[in-house]
Short mmCIF file of C-alpha atoms in Angstrom, two decimals:
data_model
loop_
_atom_site.label_atom_id
_atom_site.label_comp_id
_atom_site.label_asym_id
_atom_site.label_seq_id
_atom_site.Cartn_x
_atom_site.Cartn_y
_atom_site.Cartn_z
CA MET L 1 -4.71 21.55 0.40
CA LYS L 2 -5.79 20.03 3.07
CA ARG L 3 -8.45 17.13 3.98
CA ARG L 4 -8.96 17.27 0.34
CA GLY L 5 -10.88 14.19 -0.21
CA TYR L 6 -13.37 14.97 2.08
CA ILE L 7 -13.90 18.10 0.62
CA ILE L 8 -14.30 17.06 -2.95
CA SER L 9 -16.50 13.73 -1.51
CA ALA L 10 -18.36 16.48 0.37
CA VAL L 11 -19.11 18.32 -3.13
CA LEU L 12 -19.62 15.11 -4.90
CA LEU L 13 -22.62 14.29 -2.41
CA VAL L 14 -24.51 17.43 -2.77
CA ILE L 15 -24.24 16.89 -6.34
CA ASP L 16 -25.66 13.86 -6.24
CA LEU L 17 -28.42 15.20 -3.87
CA LEU L 18 -29.45 17.67 -6.10
CA CYS L 19 -29.84 15.77 -8.75
CA PHE L 20 -33.04 13.77 -6.99
CA ALA L 21 -34.70 13.41 -9.76
CA PHE L 22 -32.63 11.16 -11.70
CA GLY L 23 -31.82 8.82 -8.53
CA GLY L 24 -29.29 11.35 -6.43
CA VAL L 25 -30.39 10.33 -3.37
CA PHE L 26 -29.61 6.69 -3.53
CA ILE L 27 -26.08 7.05 -4.82
CA ALA L 28 -25.38 9.43 -2.21
CA LEU L 29 -26.50 7.40 0.28
CA ALA L 30 -24.77 3.86 -1.22
CA ALA L 31 -21.96 6.12 -0.84
CA ILE L 32 -21.80 7.51 3.15
CA ILE L 33 -22.44 3.91 3.72
CA TYR L 34 -19.63 2.38 1.74
CA ALA L 35 -17.12 5.07 2.54
CA LEU L 36 -17.63 5.68 6.50
CA GLY L 37 -18.69 1.92 7.00
CA ILE L 38 -18.91 -1.27 4.65
CA GLY L 39 -15.42 -0.13 2.10
CA GLU L 40 -13.40 -0.63 5.11
CA HIS L 41 -14.73 -3.56 6.57
CA ILE L 42 -14.09 -5.26 3.51
CA ALA L 43 -10.96 -3.95 2.85
CA ARG L 44 -9.62 -5.25 6.28
CA VAL L 45 -11.18 -8.64 5.00
CA LYS L 46 -9.49 -8.58 1.81
CA TYR L 47 -6.54 -8.32 3.61
CA ARG L 48 -6.91 -10.59 6.21
CA VAL L 49 -5.70 -7.49 8.89
CA ILE L 50 -4.98 -8.53 12.63
CA PRO L 51 -5.54 -5.57 14.64
CA CYS L 52 -1.89 -4.61 16.11
CA ASP L 53 -1.71 -5.68 20.04
CA PRO L 54 1.58 -5.20 21.74
CA SER L 55 0.93 -8.50 23.34
CA LEU L 56 0.83 -10.74 19.77
CA GLY L 57 4.34 -10.50 19.26
CA VAL L 58 7.51 -8.65 18.32
CA LYS L 59 6.30 -7.42 15.32
CA HIS L 60 3.32 -6.04 16.82
CA ALA L 61 5.03 -4.25 19.20
CA LYS L 62 7.40 -2.69 16.79
CA LEU L 63 3.96 -1.38 14.61
CA ASP L 64 2.57 0.16 18.00
CA ASN L 65 6.21 1.68 18.64
CA CYS L 66 6.08 3.50 15.51
CA TYR L 67 3.07 4.40 15.15
CA GLN L 68 2.97 5.75 18.38
CA ARG L 69 6.16 8.03 17.68
CA VAL L 70 5.21 8.76 13.84
CA ARG L 71 1.56 10.14 16.21
CA GLU L 72 4.00 12.11 18.36
CA LYS L 73 5.33 14.02 15.79
CA VAL L 74 2.74 14.42 13.78
CA ALA L 75 0.99 16.19 17.07
CA ALA L 76 3.96 18.21 17.70
CA GLU L 77 3.16 19.81 14.01
CA GLY L 78 0.05 20.55 14.88
CA HIS L 79 -1.85 18.43 13.07
CA ASN L 80 -4.98 16.08 14.55
CA LEU L 81 -5.28 12.78 13.95
CA PRO L 82 -8.60 11.07 14.90
CA ASN L 83 -8.33 9.10 18.49
CA ASN L 84 -9.56 5.90 17.07
CA ILE L 85 -7.03 4.52 14.36
CA LYS L 86 -6.89 1.35 14.20
CA VAL L 87 -3.55 0.27 13.69
CA CYS L 88 -3.14 -3.29 11.70
CA LEU L 89 -0.68 -5.87 10.48
CA ILE L 90 -1.01 -7.38 7.72
CA PRO L 91 0.31 -10.99 6.84
CA GLY L 92 2.28 -11.06 3.80
CA ASP L 93 5.87 -10.68 2.82
CA GLU L 94 5.36 -8.13 0.85
CA MET L 95 7.05 -4.88 1.81
CA ASN L 96 3.55 -2.48 1.86
CA ALA L 97 1.54 0.01 3.34
CA TYR L 98 -2.43 0.71 2.87
CA CYS L 99 -5.23 3.30 4.20
CA PHE L 100 -8.81 1.49 4.65
CA GLY L 101 -10.16 4.39 4.72
CA ALA L 102 -11.43 6.79 7.92
CA ARG L 103 -10.27 5.33 10.78
CA SER L 104 -7.89 2.14 9.27
CA ILE L 105 -4.08 1.50 8.06
CA GLY L 106 -1.77 -1.53 7.87
CA VAL L 107 0.98 -2.19 7.63
CA THR L 108 2.72 -5.72 6.17
CA GLU L 109 4.85 -8.05 7.83
CA GLY L 110 7.58 -8.09 4.76
CA ALA L 111 7.41 -4.36 5.79
CA LEU L 112 8.11 -4.59 9.23
CA ASN L 113 11.39 -6.41 8.51
CA LEU L 114 13.07 -3.09 7.85
CA ASP L 115 14.21 -0.53 9.99
CA ASN L 116 12.35 1.62 12.88
CA ARG L 117 12.84 5.30 11.13
CA THR L 118 11.72 3.24 7.72
CA VAL L 119 8.77 1.61 8.89
CA GLU L 120 7.46 5.09 10.91
CA ALA L 121 7.72 7.09 7.13
CA ILE L 122 5.61 4.59 5.80
CA ILE L 123 3.16 4.95 8.58
CA ALA L 124 3.44 8.46 7.87
CA HIS L 125 2.61 8.37 4.05
CA GLU L 126 0.05 6.21 5.24
CA LEU L 127 -1.66 8.85 8.18
CA GLY L 128 -0.74 11.18 5.16
CA HIS L 129 -3.72 9.31 3.08
CA LEU L 130 -5.79 9.04 5.96
CA THR L 131 -5.99 12.96 6.89
CA ASN L 132 -6.60 13.98 3.36
CA GLY L 133 -9.29 11.30 3.04
CA ASP L 134 -7.77 9.78 0.07
CA SER L 135 -9.58 6.27 0.40
CA VAL L 136 -12.78 8.00 1.34
CA LEU L 137 -12.65 10.00 -1.80
CA ASN L 138 -11.93 6.73 -3.63
CA MET L 139 -15.03 4.75 -2.71
CA VAL L 140 -17.25 8.07 -3.00
CA LEU L 141 -15.85 7.44 -6.44
CA ILE L 142 -16.60 3.90 -7.08
CA VAL L 143 -19.83 4.39 -5.39
CA ASN L 144 -20.92 7.22 -7.90
CA CYS L 145 -19.38 5.43 -11.17
CA LEU L 146 -21.46 2.27 -10.62
CA GLY L 147 -24.39 4.35 -9.59
CA ILE L 148 -24.25 6.18 -12.86
CA ILE L 149 -23.86 2.93 -14.52
CA ALA L 150 -27.26 1.39 -12.58
CA VAL L 151 -28.96 4.69 -13.33
CA LEU L 152 -28.44 4.64 -16.79
CA ALA L 153 -29.07 0.60 -16.92
CA PHE L 154 -32.84 1.37 -15.35
CA TYR L 155 -33.66 4.07 -18.22
CA GLN L 156 -32.15 1.80 -21.20
CA PHE L 157 -34.75 -1.09 -19.44
CA ALA L 158 -37.35 1.35 -19.05
CA LEU L 159 -37.27 3.38 -22.59
CA ILE L 160 -37.15 -0.20 -24.00
CA ALA L 161 -40.40 -1.51 -22.52
CA CYS L 162 -42.00 1.55 -22.89
CA VAL L 163 -41.55 1.88 -26.54
CA TYR L 164 -42.25 -1.82 -26.97
CA ILE L 165 -45.63 -1.14 -24.60
CA ILE L 166 -46.69 1.63 -26.99
CA MET L 167 -46.22 -0.66 -30.04
CA VAL L 168 -48.84 -3.43 -28.39
CA ILE L 169 -50.93 -0.39 -27.33
CA CYS L 170 -50.73 0.84 -31.39
CA CYS L 171 -51.85 -2.46 -32.71
CA MET L 172 -54.22 -3.10 -30.40
CA MET L 173 -56.09 0.47 -30.98
CA GLY L 174 -55.95 -0.60 -34.51
CA LEU L 175 -53.34 1.80 -35.44
CA PHE L 176 -50.85 -0.30 -36.51
CA ARG L 177 -51.21 -4.16 -37.21
CA PHE L 178 -49.32 -7.51 -35.47
CA SER L 179 -46.45 -7.98 -38.57
CA PHE L 180 -43.20 -8.70 -39.15
CA ALA L 181 -42.67 -4.75 -40.07
CA SER L 182 -44.09 -3.41 -36.37
CA TYR L 183 -41.81 -5.84 -34.76
CA PHE L 184 -38.48 -4.40 -37.44
CA ILE L 185 -40.13 -1.20 -36.21
CA THR L 186 -39.51 -1.93 -32.80
CA SER L 187 -36.43 -3.67 -32.67
CA LYS L 188 -34.67 -0.54 -34.23
CA ILE L 189 -35.85 1.73 -32.38
CA SER L 190 -34.87 -0.31 -28.78
CA GLY L 191 -31.97 -1.39 -30.67
CA LEU L 192 -30.86 2.37 -31.02
CA ILE L 193 -31.92 3.24 -27.49
CA ARG L 194 -29.85 0.02 -26.19
CA PHE L 195 -26.46 1.32 -28.27
CA VAL L 196 -26.78 4.79 -27.15
CA MET L 197 -26.62 3.44 -23.35
CA GLU L 198 -24.23 1.38 -23.72
CA ALA L 199 -21.85 4.20 -25.05
CA ALA L 200 -22.83 6.34 -22.53
CA LYS L 201 -22.26 3.71 -20.48
CA THR L 202 -19.06 2.87 -21.35
CA ILE L 203 -17.61 7.01 -21.58
CA VAL L 204 -19.13 6.82 -18.02
CA LEU L 205 -16.64 4.72 -16.98
CA GLN L 206 -13.53 5.16 -19.04
CA VAL L 207 -14.11 8.68 -17.79
CA SER L 208 -14.37 7.83 -13.50
CA ARG L 209 -11.33 5.43 -14.41
CA LEU L 210 -9.38 8.63 -15.38
CA VAL L 211 -10.71 10.59 -12.89
CA ILE L 212 -9.81 8.28 -10.12
CA SER L 213 -6.53 7.24 -11.38
CA ALA L 214 -5.31 11.48 -11.65
CA LEU L 215 -6.71 12.18 -8.01
CA GLY L 216 -4.76 8.83 -7.32
CA ARG L 217 -1.58 10.37 -8.30
CA ARG L 218 -2.36 13.59 -6.99
CA SER L 219 -2.38 12.05 -3.33
CA GLU L 220 0.35 10.50 -3.54
CA PHE L 221 2.54 12.91 -4.09
CA MET L 222 0.42 15.24 -0.83
CA ALA L 223 1.19 11.64 1.43
CA ASP L 224 4.25 12.29 0.74
CA ARG L 225 4.88 15.79 2.14
CA PHE L 226 2.92 15.05 4.47
CA ALA L 227 5.45 12.30 5.71
CA ALA L 228 8.33 14.81 4.49
CA ASP L 229 6.60 17.40 6.49
CA MET L 230 6.93 14.76 9.78
CA GLY L 231 10.78 14.58 8.90
CA TYR L 232 10.76 11.33 6.86
CA ALA L 233 11.74 12.48 3.54
CA PHE L 234 15.35 11.10 3.76
CA TYR L 235 13.89 7.80 5.07
CA LEU L 236 10.72 7.71 2.62
CA ARG L 237 13.43 8.64 -0.60
CA ARG L 238 15.33 5.61 0.68
CA PHE L 239 12.45 3.47 0.75
CA LEU L 240 11.18 4.30 -2.72
CA GLU L 241 14.83 3.63 -4.26
CA ARG L 242 15.62 0.65 -2.98
CA PHE L 243 11.54 -1.80 -3.40
CA ALA L 244 9.95 0.67 -5.60
CA PRO L 245 12.38 1.11 -8.25
CA ASP L 246 10.27 2.57 -11.47
CA THR L 247 10.53 -0.56 -14.93
CA GLY L 248 11.88 1.77 -16.78
CA ALA L 249 10.68 4.35 -19.32
CA SER L 250 10.28 1.24 -22.04
CA GLY L 251 7.67 -0.27 -20.02
CA GLN L 252 5.50 2.45 -19.99
CA THR L 253 2.48 3.23 -22.28
CA PHE L 254 -0.05 6.01 -22.93
CA LEU L 255 -3.14 4.27 -21.81
CA SER L 256 -0.47 3.48 -18.09
CA VAL L 257 0.67 6.57 -17.94
CA LEU L 258 -3.42 7.82 -18.41
CA TYR L 259 -4.64 4.82 -15.87
CA ASP L 260 -1.73 4.43 -13.19
CA THR L 261 -3.10 5.39 -10.12
CA HIS L 262 0.50 5.76 -8.50
CA PRO L 263 3.15 8.43 -10.12
CA SER L 264 6.00 7.25 -11.01
CA SER L 265 9.50 6.84 -7.98
CA ALA L 266 11.40 8.42 -9.89
CA LEU L 267 8.71 11.67 -9.71
CA ARG L 268 8.26 11.21 -6.12
CA ILE L 269 12.15 10.78 -5.51
CA GLN L 270 12.24 14.25 -6.99
CA GLN L 271 9.37 15.86 -4.94
CA LEU L 272 11.20 14.65 -2.09
CA ASN L 273 14.61 15.92 -2.72
CA SER L 274 12.94 19.47 -4.21
CA ILE L 275 11.50 19.75 -0.43
CA ASP L 276 14.86 18.69 1.20
CA GLU L 277 16.55 21.60 -0.86
CA GLN L 278 13.89 23.97 -0.02
CA ARG L 279 14.03 23.36 3.39
CA MET L 280 17.64 24.53 2.82
CA LEU L 281 17.34 27.56 1.62
CA PRO L 282 18.20 30.59 4.29
CA TRP L 283 14.82 31.95 4.44
CA ALA L 284 12.71 28.58 4.18
#
């Protein structure tokens, strides 16, 4: 589904607004600000990105040329890209690339040591993330997770405060006496509230991790398909085989399968092979 990330993000924001009585409007506002502004800026600062400028050297010129070629192919395939995409160079020898939000992608210096077609394949993959809104969705999910936990923490504090206030009022009215028994009852009730709320926050955190991981794995497949549709299946497959090999089945645990945000390279290569095979069929 095209622009899947933006669509799911919009649905989540609508749900937030419908939960107005429970602080949903504040979560929605925070998600919009973070996903469409602050989050992207923080990511660029974290990776110490340098805006691509061909006048700054050979690697900048190579990055710009590769990006322009990919953009031409994307336009030829009938896809629309924003005009103000910020292409950045990321210092470091690691061979990787990132999509920072709705308007930024970055490629590492190490990846720029590869041949032009492989660099283009990497850029096409990141543009797939950008057009699908995967980074935006990830930020919206994170803000929603933290927002729900913050709301639960607020209600935990408010309910415990109410218990103590009610007990003090009852004692002042003569319904109870200030004693060890009243303190014991109050502490037990507040402890129960604390236990329930902490359990709820843990559940929200773990469910959010599972959802983010599952959507992240799906987004990688979709970004690979986008790059393949631009004609880069061979180069992307070769990059995965040479520079992103799997550690082996023995290193996979049940939790890693659940929480990894990237599918195994073997599965991604299998999908790329399948795309190539479909295109070779006479009716494709």
